[in-house]
PDB file of C-alpha atoms and ligand atoms in Angstrom:
ATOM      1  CA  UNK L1109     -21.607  -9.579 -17.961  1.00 53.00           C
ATOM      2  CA  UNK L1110     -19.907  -7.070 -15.904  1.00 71.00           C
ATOM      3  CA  UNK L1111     -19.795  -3.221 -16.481  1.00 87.00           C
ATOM      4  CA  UNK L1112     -16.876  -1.214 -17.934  1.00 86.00           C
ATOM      5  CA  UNK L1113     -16.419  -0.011 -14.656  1.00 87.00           C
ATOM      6  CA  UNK L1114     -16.419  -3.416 -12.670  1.00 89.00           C
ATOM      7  CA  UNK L1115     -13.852  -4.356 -15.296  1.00 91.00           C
ATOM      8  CA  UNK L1116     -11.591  -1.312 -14.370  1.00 94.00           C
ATOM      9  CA  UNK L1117     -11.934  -1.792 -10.771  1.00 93.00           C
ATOM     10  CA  UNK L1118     -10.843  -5.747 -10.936  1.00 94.00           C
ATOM     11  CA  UNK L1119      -8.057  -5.020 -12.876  1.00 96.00           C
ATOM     12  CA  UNK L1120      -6.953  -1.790 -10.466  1.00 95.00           C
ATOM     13  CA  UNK L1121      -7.287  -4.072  -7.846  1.00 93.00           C
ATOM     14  CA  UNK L1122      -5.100  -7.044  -9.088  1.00 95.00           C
ATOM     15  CA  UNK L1123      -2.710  -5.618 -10.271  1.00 95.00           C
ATOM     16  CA  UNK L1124      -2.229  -3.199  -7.358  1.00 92.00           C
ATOM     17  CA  UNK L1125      -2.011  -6.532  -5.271  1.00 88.00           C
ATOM     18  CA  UNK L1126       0.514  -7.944  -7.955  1.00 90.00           C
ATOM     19  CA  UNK L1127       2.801  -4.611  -7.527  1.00 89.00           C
ATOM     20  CA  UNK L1128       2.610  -4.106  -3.634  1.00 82.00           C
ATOM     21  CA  UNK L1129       3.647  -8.061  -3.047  1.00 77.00           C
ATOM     22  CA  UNK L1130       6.279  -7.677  -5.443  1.00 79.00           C
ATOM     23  CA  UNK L1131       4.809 -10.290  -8.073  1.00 86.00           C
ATOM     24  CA  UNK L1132       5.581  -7.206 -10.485  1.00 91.00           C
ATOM     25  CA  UNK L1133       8.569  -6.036  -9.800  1.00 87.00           C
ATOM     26  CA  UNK L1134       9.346  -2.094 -10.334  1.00 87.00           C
ATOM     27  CA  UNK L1135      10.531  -1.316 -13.918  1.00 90.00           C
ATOM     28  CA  UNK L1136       8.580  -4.287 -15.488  1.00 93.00           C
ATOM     29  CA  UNK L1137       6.815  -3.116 -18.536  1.00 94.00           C
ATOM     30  CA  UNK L1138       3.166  -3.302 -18.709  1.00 95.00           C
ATOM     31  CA  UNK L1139       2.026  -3.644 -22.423  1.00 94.00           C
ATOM     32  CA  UNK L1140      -1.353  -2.526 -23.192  1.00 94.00           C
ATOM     33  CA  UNK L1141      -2.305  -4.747 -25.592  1.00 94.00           C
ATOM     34  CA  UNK L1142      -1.071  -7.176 -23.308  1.00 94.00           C
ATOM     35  CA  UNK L1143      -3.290  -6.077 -19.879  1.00 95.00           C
ATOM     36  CA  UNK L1144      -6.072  -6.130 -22.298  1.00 95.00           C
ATOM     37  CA  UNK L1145      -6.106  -9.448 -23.462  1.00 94.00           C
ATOM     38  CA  UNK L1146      -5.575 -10.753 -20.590  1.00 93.00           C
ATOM     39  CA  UNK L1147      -8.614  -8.632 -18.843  1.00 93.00           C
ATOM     40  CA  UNK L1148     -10.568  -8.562 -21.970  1.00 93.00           C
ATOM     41  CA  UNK L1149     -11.183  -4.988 -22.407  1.00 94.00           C
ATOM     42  CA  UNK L1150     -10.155  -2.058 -25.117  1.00 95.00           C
ATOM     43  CA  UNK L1151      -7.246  -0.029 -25.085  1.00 94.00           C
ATOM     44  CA  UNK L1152      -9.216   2.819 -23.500  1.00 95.00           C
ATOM     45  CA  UNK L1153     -10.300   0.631 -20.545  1.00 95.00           C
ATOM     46  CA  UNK L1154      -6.473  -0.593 -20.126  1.00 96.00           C
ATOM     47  CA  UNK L1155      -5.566   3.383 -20.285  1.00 94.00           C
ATOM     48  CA  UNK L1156      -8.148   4.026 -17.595  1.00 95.00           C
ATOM     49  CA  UNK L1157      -6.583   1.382 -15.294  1.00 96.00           C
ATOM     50  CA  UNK L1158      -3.123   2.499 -15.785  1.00 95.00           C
ATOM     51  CA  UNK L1159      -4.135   6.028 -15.342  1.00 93.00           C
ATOM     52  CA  UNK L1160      -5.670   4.714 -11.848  1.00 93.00           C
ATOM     53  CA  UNK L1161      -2.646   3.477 -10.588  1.00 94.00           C
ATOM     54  CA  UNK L1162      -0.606   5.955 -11.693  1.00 93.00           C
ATOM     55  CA  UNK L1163      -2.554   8.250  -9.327  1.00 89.00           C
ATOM     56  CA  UNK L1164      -1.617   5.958  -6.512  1.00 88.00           C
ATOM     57  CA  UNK L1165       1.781   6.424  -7.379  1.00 89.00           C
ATOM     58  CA  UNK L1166       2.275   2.506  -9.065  1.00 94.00           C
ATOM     59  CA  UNK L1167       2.573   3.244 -12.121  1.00 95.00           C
ATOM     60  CA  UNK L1168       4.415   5.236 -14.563  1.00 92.00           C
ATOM     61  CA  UNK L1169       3.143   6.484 -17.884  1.00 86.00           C
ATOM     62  CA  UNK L1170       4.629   9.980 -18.662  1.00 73.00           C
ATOM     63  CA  UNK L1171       6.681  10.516 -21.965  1.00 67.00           C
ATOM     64  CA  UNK L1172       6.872   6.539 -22.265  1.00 71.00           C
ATOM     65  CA  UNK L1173       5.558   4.435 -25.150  1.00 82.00           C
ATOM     66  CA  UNK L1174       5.275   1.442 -22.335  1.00 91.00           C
ATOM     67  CA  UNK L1175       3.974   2.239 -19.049  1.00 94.00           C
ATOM     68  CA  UNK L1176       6.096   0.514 -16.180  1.00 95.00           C
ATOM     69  CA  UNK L1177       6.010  -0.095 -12.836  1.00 94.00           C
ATOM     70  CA  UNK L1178       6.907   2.736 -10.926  1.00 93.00           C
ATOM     71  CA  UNK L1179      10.475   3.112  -9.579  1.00 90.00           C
ATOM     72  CA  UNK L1180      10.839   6.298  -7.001  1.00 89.00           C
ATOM     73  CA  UNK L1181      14.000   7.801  -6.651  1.00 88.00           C
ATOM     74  CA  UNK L1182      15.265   7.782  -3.023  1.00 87.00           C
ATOM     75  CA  UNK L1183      14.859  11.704  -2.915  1.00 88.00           C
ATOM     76  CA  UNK L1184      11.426  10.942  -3.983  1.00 90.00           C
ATOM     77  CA  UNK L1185      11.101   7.728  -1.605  1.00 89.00           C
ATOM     78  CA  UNK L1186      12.008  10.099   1.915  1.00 89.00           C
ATOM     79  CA  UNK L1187      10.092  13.065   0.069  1.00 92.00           C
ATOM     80  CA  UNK L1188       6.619  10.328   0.633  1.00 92.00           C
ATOM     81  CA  UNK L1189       7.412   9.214   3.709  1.00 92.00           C
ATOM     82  CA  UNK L1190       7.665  12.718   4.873  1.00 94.00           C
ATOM     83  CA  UNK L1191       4.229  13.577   3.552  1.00 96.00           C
ATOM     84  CA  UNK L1192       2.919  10.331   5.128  1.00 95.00           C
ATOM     85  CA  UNK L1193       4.560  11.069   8.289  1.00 95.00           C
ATOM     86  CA  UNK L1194       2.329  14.583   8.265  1.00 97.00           C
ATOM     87  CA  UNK L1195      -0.655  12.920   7.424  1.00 97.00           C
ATOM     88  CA  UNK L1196      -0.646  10.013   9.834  1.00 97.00           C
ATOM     89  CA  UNK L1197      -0.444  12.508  12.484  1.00 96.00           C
ATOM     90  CA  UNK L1198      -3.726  14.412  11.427  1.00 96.00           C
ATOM     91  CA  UNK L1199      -5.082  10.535  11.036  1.00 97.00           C
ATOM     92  CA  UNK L1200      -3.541  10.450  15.242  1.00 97.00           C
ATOM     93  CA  UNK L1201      -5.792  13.689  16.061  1.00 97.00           C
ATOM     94  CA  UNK L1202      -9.177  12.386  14.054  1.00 96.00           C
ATOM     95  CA  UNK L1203      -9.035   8.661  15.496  1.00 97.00           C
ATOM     96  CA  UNK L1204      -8.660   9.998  19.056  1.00 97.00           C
ATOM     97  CA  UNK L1205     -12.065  12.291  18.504  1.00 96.00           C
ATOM     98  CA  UNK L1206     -13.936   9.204  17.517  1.00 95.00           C
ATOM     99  CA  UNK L1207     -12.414   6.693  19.680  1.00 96.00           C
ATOM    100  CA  UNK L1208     -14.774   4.046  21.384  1.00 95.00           C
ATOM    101  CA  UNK L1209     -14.859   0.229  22.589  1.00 94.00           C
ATOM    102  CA  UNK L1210     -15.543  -0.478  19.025  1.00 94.00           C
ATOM    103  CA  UNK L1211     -12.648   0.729  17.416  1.00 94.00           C
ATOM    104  CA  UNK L1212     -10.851  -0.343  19.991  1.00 95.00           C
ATOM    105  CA  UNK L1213     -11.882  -3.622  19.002  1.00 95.00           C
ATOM    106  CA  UNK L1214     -11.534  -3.468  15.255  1.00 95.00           C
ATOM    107  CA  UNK L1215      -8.336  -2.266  15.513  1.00 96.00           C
ATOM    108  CA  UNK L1216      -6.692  -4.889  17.882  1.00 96.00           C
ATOM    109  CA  UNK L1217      -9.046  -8.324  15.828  1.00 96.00           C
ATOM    110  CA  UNK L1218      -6.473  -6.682  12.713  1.00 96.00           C
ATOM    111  CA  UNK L1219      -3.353  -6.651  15.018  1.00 95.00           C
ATOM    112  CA  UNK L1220      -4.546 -10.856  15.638  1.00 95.00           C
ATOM    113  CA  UNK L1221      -5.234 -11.394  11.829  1.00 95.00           C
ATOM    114  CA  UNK L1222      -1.414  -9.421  11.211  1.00 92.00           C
ATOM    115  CA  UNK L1223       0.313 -11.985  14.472  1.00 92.00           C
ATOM    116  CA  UNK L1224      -1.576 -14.799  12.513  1.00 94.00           C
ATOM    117  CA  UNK L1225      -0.039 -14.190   9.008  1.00 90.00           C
ATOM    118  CA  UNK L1226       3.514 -13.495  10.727  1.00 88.00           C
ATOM    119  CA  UNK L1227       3.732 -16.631  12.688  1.00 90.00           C
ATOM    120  CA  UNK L1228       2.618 -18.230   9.735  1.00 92.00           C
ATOM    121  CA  UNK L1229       5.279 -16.688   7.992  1.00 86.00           C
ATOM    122  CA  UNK L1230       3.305 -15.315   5.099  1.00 83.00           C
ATOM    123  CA  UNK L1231       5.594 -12.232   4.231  1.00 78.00           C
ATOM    124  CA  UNK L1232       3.380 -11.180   1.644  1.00 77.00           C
ATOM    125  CA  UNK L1233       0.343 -11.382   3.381  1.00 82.00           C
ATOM    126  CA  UNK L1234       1.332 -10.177   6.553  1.00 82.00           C
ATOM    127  CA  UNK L1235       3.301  -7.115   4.478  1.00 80.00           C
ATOM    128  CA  UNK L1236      -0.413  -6.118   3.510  1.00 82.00           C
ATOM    129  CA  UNK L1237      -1.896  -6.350   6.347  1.00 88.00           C
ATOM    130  CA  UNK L1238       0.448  -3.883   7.883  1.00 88.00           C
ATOM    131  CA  UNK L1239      -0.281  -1.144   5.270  1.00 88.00           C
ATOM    132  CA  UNK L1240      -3.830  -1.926   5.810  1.00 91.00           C
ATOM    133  CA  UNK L1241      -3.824  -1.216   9.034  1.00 94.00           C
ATOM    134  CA  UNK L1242      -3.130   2.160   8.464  1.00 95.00           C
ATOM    135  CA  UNK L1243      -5.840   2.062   5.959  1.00 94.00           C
ATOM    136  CA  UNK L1244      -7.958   1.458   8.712  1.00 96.00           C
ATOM    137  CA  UNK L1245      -7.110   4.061  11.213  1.00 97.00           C
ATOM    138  CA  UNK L1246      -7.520   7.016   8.058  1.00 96.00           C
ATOM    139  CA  UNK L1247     -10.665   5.683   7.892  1.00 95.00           C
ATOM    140  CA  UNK L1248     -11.565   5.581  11.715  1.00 95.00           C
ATOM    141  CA  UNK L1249     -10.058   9.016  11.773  1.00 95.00           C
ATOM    142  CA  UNK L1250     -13.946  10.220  10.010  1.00 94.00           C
ATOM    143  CA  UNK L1251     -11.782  12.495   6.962  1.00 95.00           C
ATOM    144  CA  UNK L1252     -12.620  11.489   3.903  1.00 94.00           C
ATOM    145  CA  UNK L1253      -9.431  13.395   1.890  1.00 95.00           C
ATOM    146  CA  UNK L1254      -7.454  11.306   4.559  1.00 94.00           C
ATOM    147  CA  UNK L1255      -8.644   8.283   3.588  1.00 93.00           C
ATOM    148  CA  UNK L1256      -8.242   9.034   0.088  1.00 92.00           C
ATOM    149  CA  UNK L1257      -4.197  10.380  -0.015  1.00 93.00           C
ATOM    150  CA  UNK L1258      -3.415   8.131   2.838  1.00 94.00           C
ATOM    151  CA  UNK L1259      -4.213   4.714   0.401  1.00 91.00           C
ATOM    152  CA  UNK L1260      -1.979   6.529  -2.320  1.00 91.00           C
ATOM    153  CA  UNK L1261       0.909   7.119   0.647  1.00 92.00           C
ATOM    154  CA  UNK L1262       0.696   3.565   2.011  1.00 89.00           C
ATOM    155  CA  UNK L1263       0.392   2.133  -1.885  1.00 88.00           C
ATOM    156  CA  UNK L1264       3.430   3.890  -2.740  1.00 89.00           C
ATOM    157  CA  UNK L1265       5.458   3.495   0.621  1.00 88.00           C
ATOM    158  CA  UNK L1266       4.780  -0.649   0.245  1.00 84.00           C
ATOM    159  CA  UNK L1267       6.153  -0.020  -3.585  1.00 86.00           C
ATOM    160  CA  UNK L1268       9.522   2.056  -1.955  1.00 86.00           C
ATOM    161  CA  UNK L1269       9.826  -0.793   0.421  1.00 82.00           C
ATOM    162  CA  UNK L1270       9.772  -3.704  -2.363  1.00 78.00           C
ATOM    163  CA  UNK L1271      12.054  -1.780  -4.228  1.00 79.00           C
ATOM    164  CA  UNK L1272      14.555  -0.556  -1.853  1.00 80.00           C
ATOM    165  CA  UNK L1273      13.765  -2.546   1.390  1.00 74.00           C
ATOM    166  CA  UNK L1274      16.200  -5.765   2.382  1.00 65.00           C
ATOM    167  CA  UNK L1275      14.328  -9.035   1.228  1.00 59.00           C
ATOM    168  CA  UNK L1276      11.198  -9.801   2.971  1.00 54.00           C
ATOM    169  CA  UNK L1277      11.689  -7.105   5.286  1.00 58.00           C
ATOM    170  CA  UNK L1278       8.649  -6.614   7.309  1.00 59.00           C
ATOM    171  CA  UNK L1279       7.365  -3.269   6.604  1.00 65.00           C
ATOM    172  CA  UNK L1280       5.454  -2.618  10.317  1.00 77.00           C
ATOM    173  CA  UNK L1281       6.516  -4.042  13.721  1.00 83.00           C
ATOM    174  CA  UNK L1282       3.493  -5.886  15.120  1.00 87.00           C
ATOM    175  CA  UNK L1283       4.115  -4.600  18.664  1.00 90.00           C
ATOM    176  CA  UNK L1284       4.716  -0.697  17.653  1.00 92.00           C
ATOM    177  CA  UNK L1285       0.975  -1.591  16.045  1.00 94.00           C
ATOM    178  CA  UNK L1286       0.039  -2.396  19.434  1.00 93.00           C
ATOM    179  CA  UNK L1287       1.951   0.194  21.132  1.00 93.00           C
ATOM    180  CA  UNK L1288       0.059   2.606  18.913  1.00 95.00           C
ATOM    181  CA  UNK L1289      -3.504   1.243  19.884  1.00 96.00           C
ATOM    182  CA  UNK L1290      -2.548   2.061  23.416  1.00 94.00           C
ATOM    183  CA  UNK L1291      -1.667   5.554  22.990  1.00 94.00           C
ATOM    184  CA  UNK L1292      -4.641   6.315  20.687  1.00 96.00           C
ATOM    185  CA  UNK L1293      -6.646   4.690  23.772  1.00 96.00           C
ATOM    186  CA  UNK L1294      -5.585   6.848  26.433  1.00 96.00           C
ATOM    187  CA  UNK L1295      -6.347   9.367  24.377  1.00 94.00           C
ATOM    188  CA  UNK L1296      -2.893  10.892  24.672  1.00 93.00           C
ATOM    189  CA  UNK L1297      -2.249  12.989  21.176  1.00 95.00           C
ATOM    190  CA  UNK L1298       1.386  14.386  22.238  1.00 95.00           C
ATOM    191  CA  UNK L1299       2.356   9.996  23.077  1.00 94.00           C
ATOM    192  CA  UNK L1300      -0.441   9.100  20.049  1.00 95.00           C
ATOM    193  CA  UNK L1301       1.352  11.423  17.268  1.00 96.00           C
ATOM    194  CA  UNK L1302       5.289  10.938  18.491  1.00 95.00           C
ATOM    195  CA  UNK L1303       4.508   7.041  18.775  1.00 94.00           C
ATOM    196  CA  UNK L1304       3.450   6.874  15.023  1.00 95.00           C
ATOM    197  CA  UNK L1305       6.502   9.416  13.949  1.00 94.00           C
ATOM    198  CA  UNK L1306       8.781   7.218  15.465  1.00 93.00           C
ATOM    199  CA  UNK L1307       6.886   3.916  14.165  1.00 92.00           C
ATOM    200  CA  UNK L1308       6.649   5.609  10.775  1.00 92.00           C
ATOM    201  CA  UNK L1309      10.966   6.521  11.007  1.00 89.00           C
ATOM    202  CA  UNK L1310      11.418   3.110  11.962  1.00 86.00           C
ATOM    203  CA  UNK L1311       9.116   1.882   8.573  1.00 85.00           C
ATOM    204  CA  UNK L1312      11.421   4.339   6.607  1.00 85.00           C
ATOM    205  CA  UNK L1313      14.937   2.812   8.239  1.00 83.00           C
ATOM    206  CA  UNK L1314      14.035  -0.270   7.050  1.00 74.00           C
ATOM    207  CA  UNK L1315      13.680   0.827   3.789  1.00 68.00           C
ATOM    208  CA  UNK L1316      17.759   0.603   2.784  1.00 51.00           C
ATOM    209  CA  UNK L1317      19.070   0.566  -0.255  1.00 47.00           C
ATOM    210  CA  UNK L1318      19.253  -2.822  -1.556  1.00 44.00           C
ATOM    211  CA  UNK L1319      17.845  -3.213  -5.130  1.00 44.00           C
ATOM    212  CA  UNK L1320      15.961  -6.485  -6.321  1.00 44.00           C
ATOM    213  CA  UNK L1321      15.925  -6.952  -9.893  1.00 41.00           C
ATOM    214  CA  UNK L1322      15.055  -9.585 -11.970  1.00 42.00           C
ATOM    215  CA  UNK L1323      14.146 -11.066 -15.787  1.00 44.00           C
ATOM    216  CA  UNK L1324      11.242  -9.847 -17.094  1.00 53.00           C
ATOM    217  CA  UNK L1325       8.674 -12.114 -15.099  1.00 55.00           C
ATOM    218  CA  UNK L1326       5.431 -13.680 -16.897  1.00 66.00           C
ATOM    219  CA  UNK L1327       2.984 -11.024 -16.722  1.00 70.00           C
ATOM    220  CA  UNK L1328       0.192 -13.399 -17.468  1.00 73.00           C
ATOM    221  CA  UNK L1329       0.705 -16.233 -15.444  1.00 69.00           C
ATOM    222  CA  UNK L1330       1.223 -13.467 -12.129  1.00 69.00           C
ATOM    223  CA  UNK L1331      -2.111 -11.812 -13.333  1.00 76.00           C
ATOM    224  CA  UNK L1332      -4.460 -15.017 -13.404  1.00 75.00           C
ATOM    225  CA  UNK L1333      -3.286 -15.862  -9.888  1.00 70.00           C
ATOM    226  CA  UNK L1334      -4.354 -11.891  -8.295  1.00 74.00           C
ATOM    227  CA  UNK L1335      -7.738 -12.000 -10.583  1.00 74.00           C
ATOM    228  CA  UNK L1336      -8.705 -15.113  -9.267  1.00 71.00           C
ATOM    229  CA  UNK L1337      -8.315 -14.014  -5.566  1.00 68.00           C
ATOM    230  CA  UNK L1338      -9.566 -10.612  -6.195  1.00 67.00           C
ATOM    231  CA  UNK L1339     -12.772 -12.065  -6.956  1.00 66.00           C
ATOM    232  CA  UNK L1340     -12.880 -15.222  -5.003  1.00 55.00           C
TER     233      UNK L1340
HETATM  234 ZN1   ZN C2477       2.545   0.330  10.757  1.00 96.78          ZN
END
C-alpha cells in the first residue's frame, strides 16, 4: 500500500505528463470526484494534487467550481518567457562555474537520446526531452531556487506551446542544444548567455497563435495510459 504522499506524487506526475504532451488539452475540466476515482484517493488528496500543479502553472483553480487546464493569455504567455529568458541566463553563469568532462558528457548523451526520439519522429517524446534538457542544465547550474522556478517556467512554457504553438511544432532546435553545449564549454558567458536568449526567442517565435481545440477528450482512458508509464 502506498503512502498519501506517493499517491499525490503519481498523480502530479501523470497528469503533468498528460497536460505537457497535449493528451489534456487546455480548458478541459478536471472533476474531482472524477481524478479521485480514478487515482483512488479523497477529495483532499485530489485538492492537494491540483493545488500542485497549479503552482507549476498547469492548472487553474481560482473562483471556479471545476478546476481546468490552464489556458495563459498571450500577455501572460511572453510575460513567462520573459522571466524564463532571465532565469536561463543565471542557469548560463552557474553551469559555467561547475563545468567539467562530466557534464560535458551528460549533457551531450541527452542531446543523442533528443536526435533519437526526433528521427524517430516521436513529437511527444522528443517535445519532452527538449524541456528536460533545460531541466538539466538548472540543475547542473548547483542553485537549488533555480531548479525549483525553472521546472515551473519550462512546465508552463511546454503548456503555452501546446496551446498556441503550430501542430507538432518542435519546441527546441536540436542543433541550438548543441550550439549551446559549446558555448557553455568554452566557458564563454557573454556567447553562453546571448546563445540561450536567442535559442529561448526562437522557442517563443514558434509559439504563434494557432489555437487547438477539441471535444471534451476521455479523461480516464488518457489517465490509465500516463499512470501506467509513470510507474513502469
Ligand atoms: Zn531548448
Amino acid at each position: 500500500m502506498s503512502s498519501n504522499s506517493d499517491r499525490v506524487d503519481i498523480a502530479v506526475t501523470a497528469l503533468r505528463q498528460a497536460i505537457i504532451e497535449q493528451a489534456l488539452k487546455a480548458g478541459t475540466k478536471l472533476p474531482e470526484d472524477e481524478i479521485g476515482r480514478h487515482f483512488a484517493m479523497s477529495r483532499t488528496l485530489v485538492r492537494a494534487v491540483l493545488g500542485k500543479l497549479e503552482a507549476q502553472g498547469l492548472v487553474d483553480t481560482y473562483h471556479k467550481r471545476t478546476a481546468t487546464v490552464a489556458r495563459p493569455s498571450l500577455e501572460e504567455a511572453r510575460d513567462t518567457f520573459a522571466v524564463r529568458r532571465a532565469l536561463e541566463r543565471e542557469v548560463v553563469k552557474g553551469v559555467i562555474r561547475h563545468w567539467n568532462a562530466n557534464v560535458e558528457k551528460a549533457l551531450k548523451a541527452h542531446v543523442a537520446e533528443e536526435e533519437t526520439a526526433h528521427a524517430r519522429g516521436d513529437v511527444r517524446h522528443s517535445t519532452r526531452l527538449a524541456g528536460e534538457f533545460h531541466l538539466k542544465l538548472a540543475k547542473l547550474s548547483g542553485n537549488f531556487l533555480l531548479e525549483r522556478y525553472l521546472y515551473a517556467l519550462v512546465s508552463r512554457c511546454s503548456l503555452i506551446l501546446a496551446i498556441y504553438g503550430r501542430p507538432h511544432s518542435s519546441e527546441c532546435a536540436i542543433s541550438e542544444h548543441l550550439a549551446l553545449i559549446n558555448a557553455l564549454r568554452d566557458s564563454d558567458v557573454a556567447a553562453a548567455e546571448r546563445m540561450m536568449d536567442e535559442h529561448l526567442n526562437a522557442v517563443e517565435s514558434r509559439a504563434l497563435l494557432d489555437e487547438d481545440m477539441t471535444a471534451e477528450p476521455d479523461i480516464g482512458a488518457i489517465l490509465s495510459r500516463y499512470v501506467a508509464r509513470t510507474l513502469g
